[in-house]
Tab-separated table of C-alpha atoms and ligand atoms in Angstrom:
chain	number	residue	atom	x	y	z
G	1	UNK	CA	74.390	120.265	114.033
G	2	UNK	CA	75.369	121.151	110.519
G	3	UNK	CA	79.022	120.655	111.307
G	4	UNK	CA	78.331	117.251	112.775
G	5	UNK	CA	76.336	116.130	109.764
G	6	UNK	CA	78.933	117.462	107.399
G	7	UNK	CA	81.619	115.610	109.299
G	8	UNK	CA	79.584	112.450	109.098
G	9	UNK	CA	79.094	112.821	105.382
G	10	UNK	CA	82.782	113.495	104.921
G	11	UNK	CA	83.686	110.436	106.964
G	12	UNK	CA	81.289	108.287	104.988
G	13	UNK	CA	82.786	109.650	101.799
G	14	UNK	CA	86.306	108.829	102.889
G	15	UNK	CA	85.323	105.328	103.870
G	16	UNK	CA	83.633	104.798	100.526
G	17	UNK	CA	86.661	106.063	98.666
G	18	UNK	CA	88.934	103.860	100.741
G	19	UNK	CA	86.709	100.886	100.110
G	20	UNK	CA	87.055	101.282	96.381
G	21	UNK	CA	90.735	102.007	96.620
G	22	UNK	CA	91.449	98.868	98.605
G	23	UNK	CA	89.537	96.897	95.996
G	24	UNK	CA	91.531	98.130	93.052
G	25	UNK	CA	95.247	97.918	92.653
G	26	UNK	CA	96.328	101.233	94.026
G	27	UNK	CA	99.565	102.808	92.934
G	28	UNK	CA	102.368	102.383	95.373
G	29	UNK	CA	105.670	104.095	95.925
G	30	UNK	CA	107.384	100.869	95.093
G	31	UNK	CA	105.838	100.606	91.663
G	32	UNK	CA	107.873	103.306	89.988
G	33	UNK	CA	111.495	102.630	89.363
G	34	UNK	CA	113.545	105.616	90.355
G	35	UNK	CA	117.289	105.657	90.155
G	36	UNK	CA	118.871	105.990	93.503
G	37	UNK	CA	121.503	108.664	94.057
G	38	UNK	CA	125.132	107.708	94.018
G	39	UNK	CA	126.800	107.027	97.306
G	40	UNK	CA	123.678	105.544	98.723
G	41	UNK	CA	124.704	101.992	98.948
G	42	UNK	CA	122.554	99.076	99.918
G	43	UNK	CA	121.294	99.214	103.444
G	44	UNK	CA	122.644	96.925	106.078
G	45	UNK	CA	124.946	98.927	108.183
G	46	UNK	CA	124.015	96.245	110.649
G	47	UNK	CA	125.822	93.541	108.783
G	48	UNK	CA	123.677	90.691	109.973
G	49	UNK	CA	120.300	92.307	110.396
G	50	UNK	CA	117.866	90.709	112.743
G	51	UNK	CA	115.998	88.291	110.553
G	52	UNK	CA	112.288	87.785	110.814
G	53	UNK	CA	111.504	84.512	112.419
G	54	UNK	CA	109.595	82.305	110.073
G	55	UNK	CA	106.845	81.587	112.572
G	56	UNK	CA	106.100	85.280	112.720
G	57	UNK	CA	103.518	84.902	110.013
G	58	UNK	CA	101.593	82.200	111.720
G	59	UNK	CA	101.417	84.071	114.980
G	60	UNK	CA	100.680	87.469	113.613
G	61	UNK	CA	98.442	87.024	110.640
G	62	UNK	CA	100.872	86.677	107.842
G	63	UNK	CA	101.373	86.047	104.191
G	64	UNK	CA	98.989	83.183	103.673
G	65	UNK	CA	96.248	84.812	105.565
G	66	UNK	CA	95.414	87.861	103.566
G	67	UNK	CA	91.875	89.137	103.935
G	68	UNK	CA	90.447	91.131	101.064
G	69	UNK	CA	89.172	93.803	103.391
G	70	UNK	CA	90.303	93.384	106.938
G	71	UNK	CA	87.233	95.111	108.356
G	72	UNK	CA	85.007	92.381	107.017
G	73	UNK	CA	86.193	89.621	109.277
G	74	UNK	CA	84.468	90.984	112.343
G	75	UNK	CA	81.847	88.243	112.570
G	76	UNK	CA	83.917	86.155	114.935
G	77	UNK	CA	83.238	86.555	118.633
G	78	UNK	CA	86.031	88.831	119.761
G	79	UNK	CA	84.858	89.375	123.307
G	80	UNK	CA	87.293	86.867	124.820
G	81	UNK	CA	90.284	88.335	123.012
G	82	UNK	CA	92.885	90.586	124.595
G	83	UNK	CA	93.309	94.063	123.160
G	84	UNK	CA	96.436	92.922	121.362
G	85	UNK	CA	94.651	89.944	119.832
G	86	UNK	CA	91.713	92.057	118.712
G	87	UNK	CA	94.018	94.507	116.989
G	88	UNK	CA	95.992	91.730	115.313
G	89	UNK	CA	92.803	90.029	114.217
G	90	UNK	CA	91.166	93.156	112.890
G	91	UNK	CA	94.216	94.396	110.975
G	92	UNK	CA	96.581	91.536	110.184
G	93	UNK	CA	100.045	92.374	108.949
G	94	UNK	CA	101.152	91.254	105.504
G	95	UNK	CA	104.671	92.406	104.703
G	96	UNK	CA	104.313	91.351	101.065
G	97	UNK	CA	101.576	93.873	100.334
G	98	UNK	CA	102.592	97.046	98.558
G	99	UNK	CA	102.867	100.190	100.629
G	100	UNK	CA	99.354	101.615	100.218
G	101	UNK	CA	99.152	104.822	98.179
G	102	UNK	CA	97.736	107.051	100.917
G	103	UNK	CA	98.963	110.271	102.447
G	104	UNK	CA	97.344	111.104	105.770
G	105	UNK	CA	97.491	114.487	107.441
G	106	UNK	CA	95.498	116.104	110.234
G	107	UNK	CA	94.746	119.721	110.909
G	108	UNK	CA	92.135	122.014	112.377
G	109	UNK	CA	91.034	123.009	108.897
G	110	UNK	CA	90.956	121.399	105.492
G	111	UNK	CA	92.719	122.927	102.471
G	112	UNK	CA	89.268	124.042	101.270
G	113	UNK	CA	88.914	126.431	104.212
G	114	UNK	CA	90.231	129.980	104.307
G	115	UNK	CA	92.057	129.451	107.587
G	116	UNK	CA	94.271	126.778	106.061
G	117	UNK	CA	97.792	128.187	105.842
G	118	UNK	CA	99.850	125.163	104.818
G	119	UNK	CA	98.875	125.026	101.179
G	120	UNK	CA	102.424	124.992	99.885
G	121	UNK	CA	103.540	122.184	102.185
G	122	UNK	CA	100.382	120.201	101.549
G	123	UNK	CA	100.635	120.607	97.774
G	124	UNK	CA	104.205	119.313	97.768
G	125	UNK	CA	102.928	115.884	98.825
G	126	UNK	CA	100.262	115.745	96.128
G	127	UNK	CA	102.699	116.880	93.452
G	128	UNK	CA	105.318	114.305	94.353
G	129	UNK	CA	102.829	111.458	94.689
G	130	UNK	CA	100.536	111.447	91.669
G	131	UNK	CA	97.809	108.834	91.986
G	132	UNK	CA	97.933	108.727	95.780
G	133	UNK	CA	94.869	109.414	97.878
G	134	UNK	CA	95.731	112.448	99.985
G	135	UNK	CA	93.496	113.317	102.942
G	136	UNK	CA	93.713	116.191	105.389
G	137	UNK	CA	91.489	115.108	108.250
G	138	UNK	CA	89.971	117.457	110.797
G	139	UNK	CA	89.209	116.653	114.428
G	140	UNK	CA	85.515	116.267	113.714
G	141	UNK	CA	86.098	113.793	110.899
G	142	UNK	CA	88.861	111.962	112.762
G	143	UNK	CA	86.549	110.872	115.563
G	144	UNK	CA	84.078	109.331	113.101
G	145	UNK	CA	86.830	107.650	111.150
G	146	UNK	CA	88.227	106.088	114.331
G	147	UNK	CA	84.753	104.895	115.348
G	148	UNK	CA	84.319	103.197	111.990
G	149	UNK	CA	87.794	101.699	111.713
G	150	UNK	CA	87.869	100.483	115.308
G	151	UNK	CA	84.216	99.533	115.778
G	152	UNK	CA	85.256	96.061	116.938
G	153	UNK	CA	87.898	97.364	119.366
G	154	UNK	CA	85.856	99.589	121.685
G	155	UNK	CA	88.778	100.114	124.093
G	156	UNK	CA	90.561	102.048	121.361
G	157	UNK	CA	87.562	104.267	120.691
G	158	UNK	CA	87.083	104.933	124.383
G	159	UNK	CA	90.759	105.826	124.785
G	160	UNK	CA	90.760	108.110	121.745
G	161	UNK	CA	87.666	109.947	122.899
G	162	UNK	CA	88.966	110.272	126.458
G	163	UNK	CA	92.300	111.867	125.631
G	164	UNK	CA	92.212	115.344	127.156
G	165	UNK	CA	94.635	117.186	124.827
G	166	UNK	CA	94.538	117.786	121.065
G	167	UNK	CA	98.220	116.896	120.845
G	168	UNK	CA	97.550	113.465	122.367
G	169	UNK	CA	94.745	112.812	119.914
G	170	UNK	CA	96.924	113.949	117.029
G	171	UNK	CA	99.678	111.557	118.102
G	172	UNK	CA	97.264	108.665	118.617
G	173	UNK	CA	95.472	109.293	115.325
G	174	UNK	CA	98.606	108.836	113.210
G	175	UNK	CA	99.276	105.393	114.667
G	176	UNK	CA	95.626	104.387	114.351
G	177	UNK	CA	95.221	105.426	110.728
G	178	UNK	CA	98.496	103.811	109.647
G	179	UNK	CA	97.686	100.610	111.512
G	180	UNK	CA	94.270	100.364	109.876
G	181	UNK	CA	95.052	101.637	106.392
G	182	UNK	CA	98.812	102.072	105.973
G	183	UNK	CA	100.522	104.596	103.729
G	184	UNK	CA	102.308	107.758	104.784
G	185	UNK	CA	101.413	109.911	107.733
G	186	UNK	CA	103.029	113.337	107.755
G	187	UNK	CA	102.528	116.464	109.882
G	188	UNK	CA	100.774	119.357	108.171
G	189	UNK	CA	103.841	121.614	108.496
G	190	UNK	CA	106.016	119.142	106.602
G	191	UNK	CA	106.894	119.362	102.901
G	192	UNK	CA	107.906	116.555	100.602
G	193	UNK	CA	111.339	117.143	99.087
G	194	UNK	CA	111.448	113.803	97.306
G	195	UNK	CA	108.825	111.230	96.439
G	196	UNK	CA	108.429	108.287	98.799
G	197	UNK	CA	109.327	106.168	95.765
G	198	UNK	CA	112.904	107.343	96.387
G	199	UNK	CA	113.041	106.726	100.116
G	200	UNK	CA	114.239	103.145	100.014
G	201	UNK	CA	117.381	102.129	98.151
G	202	UNK	CA	116.674	100.074	95.037
G	203	UNK	CA	118.464	97.127	96.571
G	204	UNK	CA	115.846	96.769	99.288
G	205	UNK	CA	112.991	94.465	98.279
G	206	UNK	CA	109.737	96.320	98.975
G	207	UNK	CA	107.995	93.110	99.897
G	208	UNK	CA	110.277	92.646	102.879
G	209	UNK	CA	109.809	96.093	104.416
G	210	UNK	CA	106.754	97.195	106.401
G	211	UNK	CA	107.917	100.313	108.239
G	212	UNK	CA	110.093	103.280	107.242
G	213	UNK	CA	111.180	105.697	109.943
G	214	UNK	CA	113.585	108.586	110.384
G	215	UNK	CA	115.760	109.967	113.150
G	216	UNK	CA	114.650	113.089	114.989
G	217	UNK	CA	117.615	113.524	117.289
G	218	UNK	CA	121.063	112.031	117.712
G	219	UNK	CA	122.595	114.370	120.272
G	220	UNK	CA	126.224	113.384	120.556
G	221	UNK	CA	127.065	115.465	123.602
G	222	UNK	CA	127.555	114.574	127.231
G	223	UNK	CA	124.615	116.648	128.454
G	224	UNK	CA	122.180	115.290	125.853
G	225	UNK	CA	119.706	114.237	128.536
G	226	UNK	CA	119.079	117.885	129.381
G	227	UNK	CA	117.732	118.430	125.892
G	228	UNK	CA	116.305	115.144	124.683
G	229	UNK	CA	114.389	112.317	126.242
G	230	UNK	CA	116.344	109.568	124.487
G	231	UNK	CA	119.907	109.318	123.188
G	232	UNK	CA	118.486	108.404	119.772
G	233	UNK	CA	114.981	109.661	119.149
G	234	UNK	CA	112.994	108.392	116.174
G	235	UNK	CA	110.678	110.957	114.657
G	236	UNK	CA	106.951	110.490	114.275
G	237	UNK	CA	106.116	113.532	112.130
G	238	UNK	CA	106.618	111.383	109.034
G	239	UNK	CA	106.102	107.608	109.005
G	240	UNK	CA	105.500	105.139	106.196
G	241	UNK	CA	103.904	101.829	107.125
G	242	UNK	CA	101.970	98.865	105.873
G	243	UNK	CA	98.695	98.137	107.674
G	244	UNK	CA	98.864	96.004	110.791
G	245	UNK	CA	102.564	96.545	111.488
G	246	UNK	CA	103.412	95.086	114.942
G	247	UNK	CA	105.177	98.294	116.046
G	248	UNK	CA	101.988	100.274	115.471
G	249	UNK	CA	99.941	97.612	117.213
G	250	UNK	CA	102.141	97.824	120.293
G	251	UNK	CA	102.056	101.645	120.330
G	252	UNK	CA	98.256	101.577	120.105
G	253	UNK	CA	98.072	98.984	122.868
G	254	UNK	CA	100.304	100.981	125.206
G	255	UNK	CA	98.480	104.276	124.648
G	256	UNK	CA	95.096	102.595	125.068
G	257	UNK	CA	96.098	100.742	128.256
G	258	UNK	CA	97.704	103.811	129.748
G	259	UNK	CA	94.794	106.080	128.870
G	260	UNK	CA	92.142	103.778	130.294
G	261	UNK	CA	94.181	103.078	133.438
G	262	UNK	CA	94.568	106.795	134.130
G	263	UNK	CA	90.949	107.416	133.310
G	264	UNK	CA	89.943	104.901	135.957
G	265	UNK	CA	92.324	106.493	138.453
G	266	UNK	CA	90.942	109.905	137.583
G	267	UNK	CA	94.372	111.258	136.647
G	268	UNK	CA	93.928	111.493	132.904
G	269	UNK	CA	93.243	115.205	132.938
G	270	UNK	CA	96.511	115.820	134.707
G	271	UNK	CA	98.741	114.925	131.758
G	272	UNK	CA	101.084	117.851	131.360
G	273	UNK	CA	102.703	119.077	128.162
G	274	UNK	CA	105.980	117.607	129.309
G	275	UNK	CA	104.424	114.166	129.719
G	276	UNK	CA	103.118	114.067	126.155
G	277	UNK	CA	106.469	113.025	124.766
G	278	UNK	CA	106.419	109.913	126.985
G	279	UNK	CA	102.692	109.255	126.773
G	280	UNK	CA	102.202	109.293	123.013
G	281	UNK	CA	105.109	111.171	121.455
G	282	UNK	CA	108.601	110.352	120.195
G	283	UNK	CA	109.842	108.848	123.494
G	284	UNK	CA	107.109	106.181	123.460
G	285	UNK	CA	107.576	105.698	119.714
G	286	UNK	CA	111.330	105.222	120.142
G	287	UNK	CA	110.957	102.800	123.059
G	288	UNK	CA	108.483	100.611	121.206
G	289	UNK	CA	110.724	100.450	118.130
G	290	UNK	CA	113.776	99.413	120.154
G	291	UNK	CA	111.703	96.839	122.041
G	292	UNK	CA	110.557	95.454	118.692
G	293	UNK	CA	114.139	95.184	117.399
G	294	UNK	CA	115.026	93.026	120.402
G	295	UNK	CA	111.815	91.014	120.599
G	296	UNK	CA	112.311	87.291	120.151
G	297	UNK	CA	108.727	86.917	118.985
G	298	UNK	CA	109.751	88.648	115.775
G	299	UNK	CA	113.479	88.145	115.501
G	300	UNK	CA	115.776	85.210	115.781
G	301	UNK	CA	117.807	86.548	118.656
G	302	UNK	CA	119.954	83.414	118.869
G	303	UNK	CA	121.457	84.308	115.504
G	304	UNK	CA	121.717	88.012	116.205
G	305	UNK	CA	125.148	89.608	116.707
G	306	UNK	CA	123.835	91.374	119.792
G	307	UNK	CA	121.152	93.604	121.196
G	308	UNK	CA	120.155	96.697	119.284
G	309	UNK	CA	120.139	100.089	120.955
G	310	UNK	CA	121.114	103.658	120.126
G	311	UNK	CA	124.751	102.661	119.495
G	312	UNK	CA	123.670	100.936	116.312
G	313	UNK	CA	122.156	104.095	114.826
G	314	UNK	CA	124.251	106.989	116.061
G	315	UNK	CA	126.067	108.944	113.362
G	316	UNK	CA	124.674	106.848	110.522
G	317	UNK	CA	124.646	108.387	107.041
G	318	UNK	CA	123.024	105.599	105.057
G	319	UNK	CA	119.763	103.778	105.657
G	320	UNK	CA	119.917	100.768	107.923
G	321	UNK	CA	117.626	97.814	107.851
G	322	UNK	CA	116.570	95.734	110.816
G	323	UNK	CA	114.265	92.939	109.756
G	324	UNK	CA	111.247	94.586	108.106
G	325	UNK	CA	112.120	98.103	109.292
G	326	UNK	CA	114.256	100.661	107.448
G	327	UNK	CA	115.724	103.466	109.542
G	328	UNK	CA	116.711	106.489	107.457
G	329	UNK	CA	119.605	108.750	108.520
G	330	UNK	CA	118.881	112.025	110.291
G	331	UNK	CA	119.296	113.969	107.026
G	332	UNK	CA	116.259	112.232	105.491
G	333	UNK	CA	113.488	113.581	107.719
G	334	UNK	CA	115.431	116.316	109.573
G	335	UNK	CA	117.595	118.023	106.967
G	336	UNK	CA	118.831	121.558	107.517
G	337	UNK	CA	118.750	121.526	111.312
G	338	UNK	CA	122.492	122.245	111.248
G	339	UNK	CA	123.363	119.913	114.048
G	340	UNK	CA	123.745	116.247	114.932
G	341	UNK	CA	125.273	115.513	111.525
G	342	UNK	CA	122.174	116.416	109.533
G	343	UNK	CA	122.998	117.635	106.029
G	344	UNK	CA	121.165	120.338	104.123
G	345	UNK	CA	117.923	120.327	102.141
G	346	UNK	CA	119.738	119.794	98.826
G	347	UNK	CA	121.403	116.596	99.992
G	348	UNK	CA	120.270	113.552	97.998
G	349	UNK	CA	119.210	111.899	101.257
G	350	UNK	CA	116.962	114.827	102.288
G	351	UNK	CA	113.387	113.583	101.803
G	352	UNK	CA	111.097	115.848	103.847
G	353	UNK	CA	111.324	119.297	105.399
G	354	UNK	CA	109.733	119.645	108.808
G	355	UNK	CA	109.027	123.200	109.920
G	356	UNK	CA	108.393	122.611	113.629
G	357	UNK	CA	105.702	125.271	113.423
G	358	UNK	CA	102.077	124.651	112.883
G	359	UNK	CA	101.229	121.664	114.966
G	360	UNK	CA	99.377	121.173	118.174
G	361	UNK	CA	102.546	120.066	119.791
G	362	UNK	CA	104.242	121.999	122.538
G	363	UNK	CA	107.298	122.278	120.345
G	364	UNK	CA	109.199	124.233	122.911
G	365	UNK	CA	109.006	121.142	125.070
G	366	UNK	CA	109.696	118.658	122.368
G	367	UNK	CA	112.628	120.319	120.752
G	368	UNK	CA	114.159	122.127	123.645
G	369	UNK	CA	117.622	121.503	122.240
G	370	UNK	CA	116.926	123.070	118.919
G	371	UNK	CA	118.230	126.559	119.513
G	372	UNK	CA	120.645	125.719	122.253
G	373	UNK	CA	123.067	123.562	120.454
G	374	UNK	CA	125.711	125.977	119.260
Z	1	LIG	C1	124.713	96.978	118.127
Z	1	LIG	O1	125.811	97.666	118.654
Z	1	LIG	C2	126.395	97.005	119.767
Z	1	LIG	C3	127.425	97.941	120.353
Z	1	LIG	O2	128.224	98.532	119.362
Z	1	LIG	C4	126.973	95.677	119.314
Z	1	LIG	O3	127.562	94.988	120.383
Z	1	LIG	C5	125.838	94.848	118.731
Z	1	LIG	O4	126.354	93.650	118.209
Z	1	LIG	C6	125.115	95.620	117.635
Z	1	LIG	N1	123.947	94.855	117.247
Z	1	LIG	C7	123.768	94.383	116.009
Z	1	LIG	C8	122.520	93.622	115.779
Z	1	LIG	O5	124.559	94.570	115.113
C-alpha cells in the first residue's frame, strides 16, 4: 500500500514538474552553440533527401496548430476516432519546436535506492546536460505516468498493462514517453560521451529535425541473417525525438494493435524472448522507420531519387538526413564494438556508450552476433 501511494505521489510530482517545464522555455540541446568536429561535414549523404510534403502539417497537426499543452485539448469527443487519429490529436507533431530538455530512463530502482548500480552511467547524462530534467522511472511509477499521459487513449493503457514481459513494457514505455513529452530516452546501462547538443552537425537546422536515431547493426557479411534480424538495424537504446513524431505514433499503434489482438486470441502470454525483437524491439523499430522514409503521406516520392532501404545507410561514416530524421553512423551510438565499421570511444562521432548489460532485455537473443564476429 505504501509503495503504491509513494508511486502515486511520485507520478503526481513528475507531472507537476513537467507541467511547469512545458510552460517555461526549457533549455534545449539546440540552444548551445558547440563547434562541430572537423571532418564531420554537413549531412546529406542522400543527395536529394526525401523532402517533407507541405501538406504534412495540415494532415498531422503541424506548425500552425500548436497547442500550449497538448493534454488540454481532450474536451472533443474522441470516441469516433481511430487509434491513429486519437494519438495524432492528443500529441500533435510540431517540427519547429525545440527538442525538449528531458532525459528519460527506466529501471527497477531509482538512483536514491541502494540497489541502484548504474550511478556512473546515469550521472554522465546529468553532467553533460545541465538544465535538463532527468528522470529515472520505475515500473510502479511508469504505469501511473502512462495512465495520466494516455487517459484519452484507453487502448494504449490497456495494451501497456496487458504486456506480459518487463522487456516489452520497457520497450513500449520509451516510445510512449517520447511521443507524449519528447526529449532523449536512453537505457540505464548507457553513458553519455558527448552532449546531445553535439549530436547534429551545425549545418542542420534544428527546426527541421524531429527524430535522431543511431545504427545498432550493419553486418556486412553473407550470413548476416543468422545473427541479426535486419540487414541494417536501428538502435532503440538511445533515441532523441520531438513530441508527436509520426514514427513514434506508428510504433505505438502497431504495438497496441498487436497486443490487443493477441490478448483477444489468448496468445499474448506466449510471446517468447525471441519474438520480443519483432514485437516491440529493434526489428519493429527499424521496419517502421523504413516504412516512414518511403511513405508518400510524408514525403514527395515523385521527386525522390528512389526508394530508401538498407543500401542507403550501409557503411556510412557521417550523419545522413532523410526529411526530418537524422540517422547517425554506427560509431555514434555503438562505438567500441570493434566490428561493422564502428570506431572507438574516443572518435569525435562517438556519442554514447552502451554496455549491453543491465537491462531487462534478453541480450543474448538480441545481440547474438556480438561475440561471434571474429
Ligand atoms: C537508395 O539506394 C538505392 C540503391 O543504391 C538507390 O537506387 C536509391 O536511389 C537511393 N535512394 C535515395 C533516396 O537516395
